[in-house]
Amino acid sequence: MTTPEVFNDLCEELSTCKDIDLLTASSEIERFSKDAYEYSPVLVDSLKDCRAELVVRPQSLDAVKMVASACAIRKVPLTLRGSGTGNYGQCVPLRGGVVMLMGAFSRVESFDQKTGIVKVQPGCLLRDLERFLAIYGRQLRLVPSTWRSASVGGFFAGGSGGIGSVRWGFLRDPGHLISLEIITVERIPKQLHLDAKHAEALNHAYGTNGIVTALSLSTTRAVSWQEVSIDCSDWPEAVDLLLCCSRAAINLNLCSLVEKDIVKHLPNWYGLTSGSHRLLLLVESDSLSTVERLANSKEATFRHLGSEKDQKGAGLKELVWNHTTLHMRAANSDWTYLQMLLPQPELPVMRSLKKRWGNELLWHLEVVRQQGSQRLAALPLVKWRGKEHLEELIANCKELGAVLFNPHVLTVEEGGLGLVDGDQVAAKRRFDPHGLMNPGKLKGWSG
Ligand SMILES: Cc1cc2nc3c(=O)[nH]c(=O)nc-3n(C[C@H](O)[C@H](O)[C@H](O)COP(=O)(O)OP(=O)(O)OC[C@H]3O[C@@H](n4cnc5c(N)ncnc54)[C@H](O)[C@@H]3O)c2cc1C
């Protein structure tokens, strides 16, 4: 906690800048100290007392520098916030201090029509960036299911992948992030340009090692994605069909499968109900007949729901990834979830886990491209029966060979591969030498 003298001094200095809004009302402090971590009862417990002491909204880069400098001089923690939709508590200030809202930096700075590379400020919403790119016949390679509300900066610093991961893998794969512009947190903050190699360490570092002020990103040719649902009554057949679709010579942007006990809790936007397991796909028009043929070979029910663009509702994108968890929790908030990469072959592992955990574990699968090949990621729904029960389940998944990305932990490392990334720590040493950017979030930083 900041002492009252330091706090008053900080407020006094920042209030002299006309480009900084200071938000001190308790309702605002409360609101901007939370994100979507309520999906994890473990995080709800560990983060319930975390509060910012001050929230600031800078309107210019000079104002960002002023905040960075004021925090560095007084050794006050600084936490960055985009739209606050992260569900690992990524932008919850663990040790108080200042929360800085980056929403004012929402401009697309440039677009190169030859390469398709776009340069954008971090507070730009992914939805707005998609609208901009559509003018040039381009689209983002990867978006989270929160694509309407999430910011670009928050996605790169706090997200991992999502819709598009079946073709394009994960955000940290080389090729997505081309360069970054950042501001350092020190007495005299520096404004730096980082090329792709040096930018990598800030990708998925939860805003702990530099204030991102612009990102240059690769984009892809825009496709009028067609929404497809396929209902299949037999689980092994449904998994087989999912894998067949993902390995076929077709263009896919999403390839998901949810167990029938989840399907009944998904919004009935398409007027469809079914007692079957359901595949949800985004495919290019020329691939529809192939997908239909593959579905018919399994006696599954194929439905072409139309073009994504023509949907009046929120679209298939908001039924998948963590939106599946959202819809289940809307029906009953006793559900939480896990995230893992399943070992191959996947069915025996899923069968073994189902046998032990029954309907307290409901399967939700997403096909992803991992190190160049198609793999099944699972975001199973898990009935909350306490921390011990969850840890037992996690241990069981690991024993069977699954790689866990645990969404019930606080640090970058524990939520990822469990290892300290030396490059992330080295970047923190350079760009946040006093260790003020959300201290406690980067486990590898010890001082
Ligand atoms: C229902 C639901 C579905 C989701 N689906 C997905 C999904 O499909 N894929 C996925 O990856 N995630 C998903 N998420 C998590 C989250 O929505 C996304 O990762 C989203 O892109 C985060 O963006 P944001 O603007 O909300 O970031 P925030 O939550 O505001 O911030 C995320 C992190 O970025 C840091 N940050 C923000 N701005 C900057 C900056 N300028 N410089 C440096 N660091 C910064 C913050 O400090 C924080 O650590 C989901 C969450 C929910 C609740």
Coordinates of C-alpha atoms and ligand atoms in Angstrom, one line a residue:
M1 CA 0.0 0.0 0.0
T2 CA 1.1 3.5 -0.8
T3 CA 1.5 5.8 2.2
P4 CA -1.0 8.7 2.3
E5 CA 1.8 11.2 1.8
V6 CA 3.0 9.4 -1.3
F7 CA -0.5 9.0 -2.6
N8 CA -1.4 12.6 -2.2
D9 CA 1.9 13.7 -3.7
L10 CA 1.3 11.4 -6.7
C11 CA -2.3 12.7 -7.2
E12 CA -1.1 16.2 -6.9
E13 CA 1.5 15.8 -9.6
L14 CA -0.8 13.8 -12.0
S15 CA -3.6 16.3 -11.6
T16 CA -1.4 19.0 -13.1
C17 CA -1.6 17.3 -16.5
K18 CA -4.7 18.1 -18.5
D19 CA -4.3 14.9 -20.5
I20 CA -4.8 12.6 -17.4
D21 CA -8.3 11.9 -16.0
L22 CA -8.0 10.8 -12.4
L23 CA -10.7 8.4 -11.3
T24 CA -11.0 8.2 -7.5
A25 CA -14.6 7.3 -6.8
S26 CA -14.9 4.0 -5.0
S27 CA -17.3 2.6 -7.6
E28 CA -14.6 3.2 -10.3
I29 CA -11.8 1.9 -8.2
E30 CA -13.9 -1.3 -7.6
R31 CA -14.8 -1.7 -11.3
F32 CA -11.3 -1.2 -12.6
S33 CA -9.7 -3.5 -10.1
K34 CA -11.6 -6.6 -11.4
D35 CA -11.7 -8.5 -14.7
A36 CA -13.5 -11.7 -15.7
Y37 CA -11.7 -13.9 -13.1
E38 CA -15.0 -14.9 -11.6
Y39 CA -14.9 -18.0 -13.8
S40 CA -12.4 -19.4 -11.3
P41 CA -13.6 -19.8 -7.7
V42 CA -10.0 -20.2 -6.7
L43 CA -9.1 -16.7 -8.2
V44 CA -12.3 -15.2 -6.7
D45 CA -10.9 -16.2 -3.3
S46 CA -7.3 -15.0 -3.9
L47 CA -8.2 -11.7 -5.6
K48 CA -11.1 -10.6 -3.6
D49 CA -9.1 -8.0 -1.6
C50 CA -7.0 -6.6 -4.5
R51 CA -7.8 -3.0 -5.2
A52 CA -6.2 -0.2 -7.1
E53 CA -5.6 3.0 -5.0
L54 CA -6.0 5.2 -8.1
V55 CA -7.2 4.8 -11.6
V56 CA -5.9 7.0 -14.4
R57 CA -6.9 7.5 -18.0
P58 CA -4.2 9.2 -20.0
Q59 CA -5.1 10.8 -23.3
S60 CA -1.7 11.3 -24.8
L61 CA 1.7 9.5 -24.9
D62 CA 3.2 12.3 -22.9
A63 CA 0.6 11.7 -20.3
V64 CA 1.5 7.9 -20.3
K65 CA 5.2 8.9 -19.7
M66 CA 4.2 11.2 -16.9
V67 CA 2.3 8.4 -15.1
A68 CA 5.2 6.0 -15.7
S69 CA 7.7 8.5 -14.3
A70 CA 5.5 9.5 -11.3
C71 CA 5.1 5.8 -10.4
A72 CA 8.9 5.1 -10.9
I73 CA 10.0 8.0 -8.7
R74 CA 7.7 6.9 -5.9
K75 CA 8.0 3.1 -6.4
V76 CA 4.2 2.8 -6.8
P77 CA 2.9 -0.3 -8.6
L78 CA 1.4 0.2 -12.1
T79 CA -1.1 -2.1 -13.8
L80 CA -2.3 -1.7 -17.3
R81 CA -5.9 -2.3 -18.4
G82 CA -7.5 -2.7 -21.8
S83 CA -11.1 -3.8 -21.7
G84 CA -10.7 -6.0 -18.6
T85 CA -12.1 -9.2 -20.1
G86 CA -9.1 -11.4 -19.1
N87 CA -10.2 -14.4 -17.0
Y88 CA -6.9 -15.1 -15.3
G89 CA -7.1 -11.9 -13.3
Q90 CA -4.4 -10.5 -15.7
C91 CA -5.2 -6.9 -15.0
V92 CA -6.1 -7.1 -11.3
P93 CA -3.6 -5.0 -9.4
L94 CA -2.1 -7.5 -7.0
R95 CA -0.3 -5.0 -4.8
G96 CA -2.5 -1.9 -5.2
G97 CA -1.1 1.3 -6.8
V98 CA -2.2 2.8 -10.0
V99 CA -4.4 1.1 -12.7
M100 CA -3.9 2.8 -16.1
L101 CA -6.7 2.6 -18.6
M102 CA -5.4 2.3 -22.2
G103 CA -8.7 2.8 -24.0
A104 CA -8.0 6.3 -25.3
F105 CA -5.3 4.8 -27.6
S106 CA -7.6 3.4 -30.1
R107 CA -6.3 4.6 -33.5
V108 CA -5.3 2.5 -36.4
E109 CA -2.0 4.2 -37.3
S110 CA -1.2 2.7 -40.7
F111 CA -2.0 -0.1 -43.1
D112 CA 0.4 -1.4 -45.7
Q113 CA -1.6 -2.7 -48.6
K114 CA 1.3 -4.6 -50.1
T115 CA 2.1 -6.7 -47.0
G116 CA -1.3 -6.5 -45.1
I117 CA 0.6 -5.4 -42.0
V118 CA -1.5 -3.1 -39.8
K119 CA -0.1 -0.8 -37.1
V120 CA -2.6 -0.1 -34.3
Q121 CA -2.7 1.5 -30.9
P122 CA -3.4 -1.0 -28.0
G123 CA -6.8 0.3 -26.9
C124 CA -8.4 -0.3 -30.3
L125 CA -11.2 -2.9 -30.0
L126 CA -10.7 -6.0 -32.1
R127 CA -14.2 -5.4 -33.5
D128 CA -13.2 -1.9 -34.7
L129 CA -9.9 -3.2 -36.2
E130 CA -11.8 -5.9 -38.0
R131 CA -14.1 -3.2 -39.5
F132 CA -11.1 -1.2 -40.6
L133 CA -9.4 -4.2 -42.2
A134 CA -12.6 -5.3 -44.0
I135 CA -12.4 -2.1 -46.1
Y136 CA -9.1 -3.5 -47.6
G137 CA -10.4 -7.1 -47.9
R138 CA -8.3 -8.3 -44.9
Q139 CA -9.1 -9.7 -41.5
L140 CA -7.3 -10.6 -38.3
R141 CA -5.8 -14.1 -38.2
L142 CA -6.8 -14.7 -34.6
V143 CA -9.5 -13.3 -32.4
P144 CA -10.8 -14.3 -29.0
S145 CA -14.5 -15.1 -28.6
T146 CA -14.6 -11.7 -26.8
W147 CA -13.7 -10.1 -30.1
R148 CA -16.4 -7.4 -29.8
S149 CA -15.3 -6.0 -26.4
A150 CA -11.6 -6.9 -26.1
S151 CA -8.7 -4.6 -27.0
V152 CA -5.8 -5.4 -29.3
G153 CA -3.2 -4.7 -26.6
G154 CA -5.1 -6.8 -24.0
F155 CA -5.3 -9.7 -26.5
F156 CA -1.6 -9.7 -27.1
A157 CA -0.5 -9.2 -23.6
G158 CA -3.2 -11.4 -21.9
G159 CA -4.7 -13.7 -24.5
S160 CA -3.4 -16.7 -26.3
G161 CA -5.5 -17.6 -29.4
G162 CA -9.1 -18.4 -30.3
I163 CA -11.1 -18.3 -33.5
G164 CA -8.5 -18.8 -36.2
S165 CA -6.2 -21.0 -34.0
V166 CA -7.1 -24.0 -36.1
R167 CA -5.2 -22.4 -39.0
W168 CA -2.9 -19.9 -37.4
G169 CA -1.9 -21.5 -34.1
F170 CA -1.3 -19.2 -31.1
L171 CA -0.4 -15.6 -30.7
R172 CA 3.1 -16.4 -29.5
D173 CA 3.9 -18.3 -32.7
P174 CA 6.4 -16.3 -34.7
G175 CA 4.8 -14.3 -37.5
H176 CA 1.8 -12.8 -35.8
L177 CA 3.5 -9.9 -34.0
I178 CA 5.8 -7.9 -36.3
S179 CA 6.9 -5.1 -34.0
L180 CA 5.9 -3.1 -30.9
E181 CA 6.3 0.4 -29.6
I182 CA 6.6 0.7 -25.9
I183 CA 7.2 3.1 -23.1
T184 CA 9.4 2.0 -20.2
V185 CA 8.6 2.5 -16.5
E186 CA 11.5 4.5 -15.1
R187 CA 12.3 8.0 -13.8
I188 CA 12.8 9.2 -17.3
P189 CA 10.7 6.8 -19.4
K190 CA 12.0 5.9 -22.9
Q191 CA 9.9 5.4 -26.0
L192 CA 11.3 2.4 -27.9
H193 CA 10.6 0.4 -31.1
L194 CA 11.0 -3.3 -30.7
D195 CA 11.4 -5.6 -33.7
A196 CA 9.7 -9.0 -33.9
K197 CA 12.6 -10.8 -32.1
H198 CA 12.6 -8.3 -29.1
A199 CA 8.8 -7.9 -29.1
E200 CA 8.3 -11.6 -28.4
A201 CA 9.1 -11.2 -24.7
L202 CA 6.2 -8.9 -24.2
N203 CA 3.7 -11.1 -26.0
H204 CA 1.6 -12.8 -23.3
A205 CA 3.5 -11.3 -20.4
Y206 CA 0.4 -9.9 -18.7
G207 CA 1.6 -6.3 -19.0
T208 CA 4.5 -6.9 -16.7
N209 CA 7.4 -5.8 -18.8
G210 CA 6.6 -2.6 -20.8
I211 CA 3.7 -0.3 -21.7
V212 CA 2.7 -1.2 -25.2
T213 CA 1.7 1.9 -27.2
A214 CA 1.5 0.5 -30.7
L215 CA 1.5 -3.0 -32.3
S216 CA 2.3 -4.0 -35.9
L217 CA 0.4 -7.2 -36.8
S218 CA 0.1 -9.6 -39.7
T219 CA -3.4 -9.9 -41.2
T220 CA -4.9 -12.4 -43.6
R221 CA -7.2 -12.3 -46.7
A222 CA -10.8 -11.7 -45.7
V223 CA -13.0 -14.8 -46.2
S224 CA -16.8 -14.8 -46.0
W225 CA -16.9 -17.6 -43.4
Q226 CA -19.9 -19.9 -43.5
E227 CA -21.4 -21.1 -40.3
V228 CA -22.0 -24.8 -40.0
S229 CA -23.4 -27.0 -37.2
I230 CA -23.2 -30.8 -37.3
D231 CA -25.1 -32.9 -34.8
C232 CA -23.8 -36.3 -34.0
S233 CA -25.3 -38.7 -31.4
D234 CA -22.2 -40.8 -30.8
W235 CA -19.3 -39.1 -29.0
P236 CA -16.4 -41.2 -30.5
E237 CA -17.9 -40.6 -34.0
A238 CA -18.2 -36.9 -33.3
V239 CA -14.5 -36.7 -32.2
D240 CA -13.5 -38.7 -35.3
L241 CA -15.5 -36.3 -37.5
L242 CA -13.9 -33.3 -35.8
L243 CA -10.5 -34.7 -36.6
C244 CA -11.5 -35.6 -40.2
C245 CA -12.7 -32.1 -40.8
S246 CA -9.5 -30.6 -39.3
R247 CA -7.3 -32.8 -41.6
A248 CA -9.3 -32.4 -44.8
A249 CA -8.1 -30.2 -47.6
I250 CA -10.5 -27.4 -46.7
N251 CA -10.2 -23.9 -45.3
L252 CA -11.4 -23.7 -41.7
N253 CA -11.4 -20.9 -39.2
L254 CA -13.1 -22.7 -36.4
C255 CA -13.5 -26.4 -35.6
S256 CA -15.2 -27.0 -32.2
L257 CA -17.1 -29.8 -30.5
V258 CA -19.3 -29.6 -27.4
E259 CA -20.8 -32.5 -25.5
K260 CA -24.6 -32.7 -25.6
D261 CA -25.1 -31.7 -22.0
I262 CA -23.4 -28.4 -22.9
V263 CA -25.4 -27.9 -26.2
K264 CA -28.7 -27.6 -24.3
H265 CA -27.3 -24.6 -22.4
L266 CA -26.0 -22.7 -25.4
P267 CA -28.2 -19.8 -26.6
N268 CA -30.7 -21.0 -29.1
W269 CA -29.9 -18.3 -31.6
Y270 CA -30.5 -20.5 -34.6
G271 CA -33.8 -22.0 -33.4
L272 CA -32.1 -25.4 -33.2
T273 CA -32.3 -27.9 -30.3
S274 CA -30.9 -31.3 -30.3
G275 CA -30.1 -34.2 -28.0
S276 CA -26.8 -34.7 -29.8
H277 CA -23.2 -33.6 -29.5
R278 CA -22.5 -30.6 -31.7
L279 CA -19.7 -29.6 -34.0
L280 CA -19.5 -25.9 -34.7
L281 CA -17.4 -24.8 -37.7
L282 CA -16.5 -21.8 -39.8
V283 CA -15.6 -22.9 -43.3
E284 CA -15.0 -21.3 -46.6
S285 CA -17.8 -21.7 -49.2
D286 CA -15.9 -24.0 -51.4
S287 CA -15.5 -26.4 -48.5
L288 CA -19.2 -26.8 -47.6
S289 CA -19.9 -29.8 -49.8
T290 CA -16.8 -31.6 -48.4
V291 CA -17.9 -31.0 -44.9
E292 CA -21.4 -32.2 -45.7
R293 CA -20.0 -35.3 -47.3
L294 CA -17.9 -36.1 -44.2
A295 CA -20.9 -35.5 -41.9
N296 CA -23.1 -37.8 -44.0
S297 CA -20.5 -40.6 -43.8
K298 CA -21.0 -40.6 -40.0
E299 CA -24.8 -40.2 -40.3
A300 CA -24.5 -36.9 -38.6
T301 CA -26.9 -34.0 -39.3
F302 CA -25.2 -31.2 -41.3
R303 CA -26.7 -27.7 -41.2
H304 CA -25.4 -24.7 -43.2
L305 CA -26.5 -21.7 -41.1
G306 CA -25.4 -19.1 -43.7
S307 CA -22.7 -16.6 -43.9
E308 CA -21.2 -15.2 -40.7
K309 CA -21.7 -11.7 -42.0
D310 CA -25.5 -12.2 -42.4
Q311 CA -26.1 -13.4 -38.9
K312 CA -28.3 -11.0 -36.9
G313 CA -27.3 -12.5 -33.5
A314 CA -23.8 -12.6 -32.1
G315 CA -22.8 -15.5 -34.4
L316 CA -21.0 -18.8 -33.9
K317 CA -17.9 -17.0 -32.6
E318 CA -19.7 -16.3 -29.4
L319 CA -20.6 -19.9 -28.7
V320 CA -17.1 -21.2 -28.6
W321 CA -13.8 -20.9 -26.7
N322 CA -14.5 -19.4 -23.3
H323 CA -18.0 -18.3 -24.4
T324 CA -19.0 -21.9 -24.0
T325 CA -17.9 -21.6 -20.4
L326 CA -19.8 -18.3 -20.1
H327 CA -23.1 -19.8 -21.4
M328 CA -22.8 -22.8 -19.1
R329 CA -22.1 -20.6 -16.1
A330 CA -25.1 -18.4 -17.1
A331 CA -27.2 -21.5 -16.6
N332 CA -25.5 -22.6 -13.4
S333 CA -22.6 -20.7 -11.9
D334 CA -21.3 -23.9 -10.1
W335 CA -19.5 -24.7 -13.3
T336 CA -15.8 -23.7 -13.8
Y337 CA -13.4 -25.0 -16.4
L338 CA -9.9 -26.2 -17.3
Q339 CA -7.7 -25.7 -20.4
M340 CA -5.4 -28.3 -21.7
L341 CA -3.8 -29.9 -24.8
L342 CA -4.9 -33.5 -25.0
P343 CA -2.3 -36.2 -25.6
Q344 CA -2.8 -38.3 -28.8
P345 CA -4.7 -40.5 -29.3
E346 CA -7.3 -38.4 -27.5
L347 CA -10.3 -40.7 -27.1
P348 CA -8.8 -43.1 -24.5
V349 CA -7.8 -40.2 -22.3
M350 CA -11.2 -38.6 -22.5
R351 CA -12.8 -42.0 -21.8
S352 CA -10.6 -42.5 -18.8
L353 CA -11.3 -39.1 -17.3
K354 CA -15.1 -39.4 -18.0
K355 CA -15.1 -42.8 -16.3
R356 CA -13.6 -41.3 -13.1
W357 CA -15.3 -37.9 -13.1
G358 CA -18.6 -38.7 -14.8
N359 CA -20.9 -35.8 -15.7
E360 CA -18.9 -33.5 -13.4
L361 CA -16.6 -33.1 -16.4
L362 CA -18.2 -32.1 -19.7
W363 CA -16.1 -32.1 -22.9
H364 CA -15.6 -29.0 -25.0
L365 CA -12.9 -29.4 -27.7
E366 CA -11.3 -26.9 -30.0
V367 CA -9.0 -27.9 -32.8
V368 CA -5.8 -25.8 -32.8
R369 CA -2.6 -25.8 -34.8
Q370 CA 0.3 -26.5 -32.4
Q371 CA 3.8 -26.5 -33.6
G372 CA 2.6 -27.1 -37.2
S373 CA 0.1 -29.9 -36.6
Q374 CA -3.6 -30.1 -35.7
R375 CA -4.2 -31.0 -32.1
L376 CA -7.2 -31.1 -29.8
A377 CA -7.3 -28.5 -27.1
A378 CA -9.9 -29.1 -24.4
L379 CA -11.7 -26.5 -22.3
P380 CA -13.9 -28.9 -20.3
L381 CA -16.6 -27.7 -18.0
V382 CA -15.9 -28.8 -14.5
K383 CA -18.4 -28.9 -11.6
W384 CA -17.0 -26.9 -8.7
R385 CA -16.6 -29.2 -5.7
G386 CA -13.7 -27.3 -4.0
K387 CA -10.1 -26.6 -4.5
E388 CA -8.9 -30.1 -3.5
H389 CA -11.3 -31.8 -5.9
L390 CA -10.0 -29.5 -8.7
E391 CA -6.4 -30.2 -7.9
E392 CA -7.1 -34.0 -8.0
L393 CA -8.7 -33.6 -11.4
I394 CA -5.7 -31.5 -12.7
A395 CA -3.3 -34.2 -11.3
N396 CA -5.3 -36.9 -13.0
C397 CA -5.2 -35.0 -16.4
K398 CA -1.5 -34.6 -16.1
E399 CA -0.9 -38.3 -15.2
L400 CA -2.7 -39.2 -18.4
G401 CA -0.4 -36.9 -20.4
A402 CA -2.4 -33.7 -20.9
V403 CA -0.6 -30.4 -20.9
L404 CA -2.4 -28.1 -18.6
F405 CA -2.8 -24.3 -19.0
N406 CA -4.2 -23.8 -15.6
P407 CA -6.8 -20.9 -15.4
H408 CA -6.9 -20.9 -11.6
V409 CA -3.5 -19.4 -10.9
L410 CA -2.1 -15.9 -10.7
T411 CA 1.2 -15.8 -12.5
V412 CA 2.2 -15.8 -16.2
E413 CA 4.3 -18.9 -15.8
E414 CA 1.8 -21.1 -13.9
G415 CA -1.0 -20.3 -16.4
G416 CA 1.4 -21.2 -19.3
L417 CA 3.9 -24.0 -19.6
G418 CA 5.0 -23.7 -16.0
L419 CA 8.5 -22.5 -16.9
V420 CA 10.1 -19.2 -16.3
D421 CA 10.8 -17.5 -19.6
G422 CA 14.2 -15.9 -19.3
D423 CA 13.5 -13.5 -22.1
Q424 CA 10.4 -12.1 -20.4
V425 CA 12.4 -11.6 -17.2
A426 CA 15.3 -9.9 -19.1
A427 CA 12.8 -7.6 -20.9
K428 CA 11.4 -6.7 -17.5
R429 CA 14.8 -5.8 -16.2
R430 CA 15.2 -3.4 -19.2
F431 CA 11.8 -1.9 -19.5
D432 CA 10.6 -2.0 -15.9
P433 CA 13.8 -2.0 -13.9
H434 CA 12.1 -1.2 -10.5
G435 CA 9.7 -4.1 -10.9
L436 CA 6.6 -1.9 -10.7
M437 CA 4.4 -3.4 -13.4
N438 CA 1.9 -5.5 -11.6
P439 CA 4.3 -7.0 -9.1
G440 CA 3.5 -10.6 -8.3
K441 CA 2.4 -11.5 -11.8
L442 CA 5.7 -12.6 -13.3
K443 CA 7.1 -15.4 -11.1
G444 CA 10.5 -15.3 -12.7
W445 CA 11.1 -11.7 -11.4
S446 CA 12.6 -11.7 -8.0
G447 CA 13.7 -8.1 -7.4
Ligands
LIG1 C1 -16.2 -15.2 -22.2 C2 -14.7 -15.0 -22.4 C3 -14.2 -15.6 -23.6 C4 -12.8 -15.5 -23.8 N1 -12.3 -16.1 -24.9 C5 -11.0 -16.0 -25.2 C6 -10.4 -16.6 -26.3 O1 -11.1 -17.1 -27.2 N2 -9.0 -16.5 -26.5 C7 -8.2 -15.8 -25.6 O2 -7.0 -15.7 -25.8 N3 -8.8 -15.2 -24.5 C8 -10.1 -15.2 -24.3 N4 -10.6 -14.6 -23.2 C9 -9.8 -13.8 -22.4 C10 -9.8 -12.3 -22.8 O3 -11.1 -11.9 -23.2 C11 -9.0 -12.0 -24.1 O4 -7.7 -12.5 -23.9 C12 -8.9 -10.5 -24.4 O5 -8.3 -10.4 -25.7 C13 -8.3 -9.6 -23.4 O6 -8.4 -8.3 -23.9 P1 -8.7 -7.1 -22.9 O7 -8.7 -5.9 -23.7 O8 -10.0 -7.4 -22.2 O9 -7.5 -7.2 -22.0 P2 -7.4 -6.9 -20.4 O10 -8.1 -8.0 -19.7 O11 -7.7 -5.5 -20.1 O12 -5.8 -7.1 -20.2 C14 -5.2 -8.3 -20.4 C15 -3.7 -8.2 -20.1 O13 -3.1 -7.3 -21.0 C16 -2.4 -6.3 -20.3 N5 -2.4 -5.0 -21.1 C17 -3.5 -4.4 -21.5 N6 -3.1 -3.3 -22.2 C18 -1.8 -3.3 -22.3 C19 -0.8 -2.5 -22.9 N7 -1.1 -1.4 -23.6 N8 0.5 -2.8 -22.7 C20 0.9 -3.9 -22.0 N9 0.0 -4.7 -21.4 C21 -1.3 -4.4 -21.6 C22 -3.1 -6.1 -18.9 O14 -2.2 -5.6 -17.9 C23 -3.5 -7.6 -18.7 O15 -2.4 -8.3 -18.1 C24 -12.0 -14.8 -22.9 C25 -12.6 -14.2 -21.8 C26 -13.9 -14.3 -21.5 C27 -14.5 -13.7 -20.3

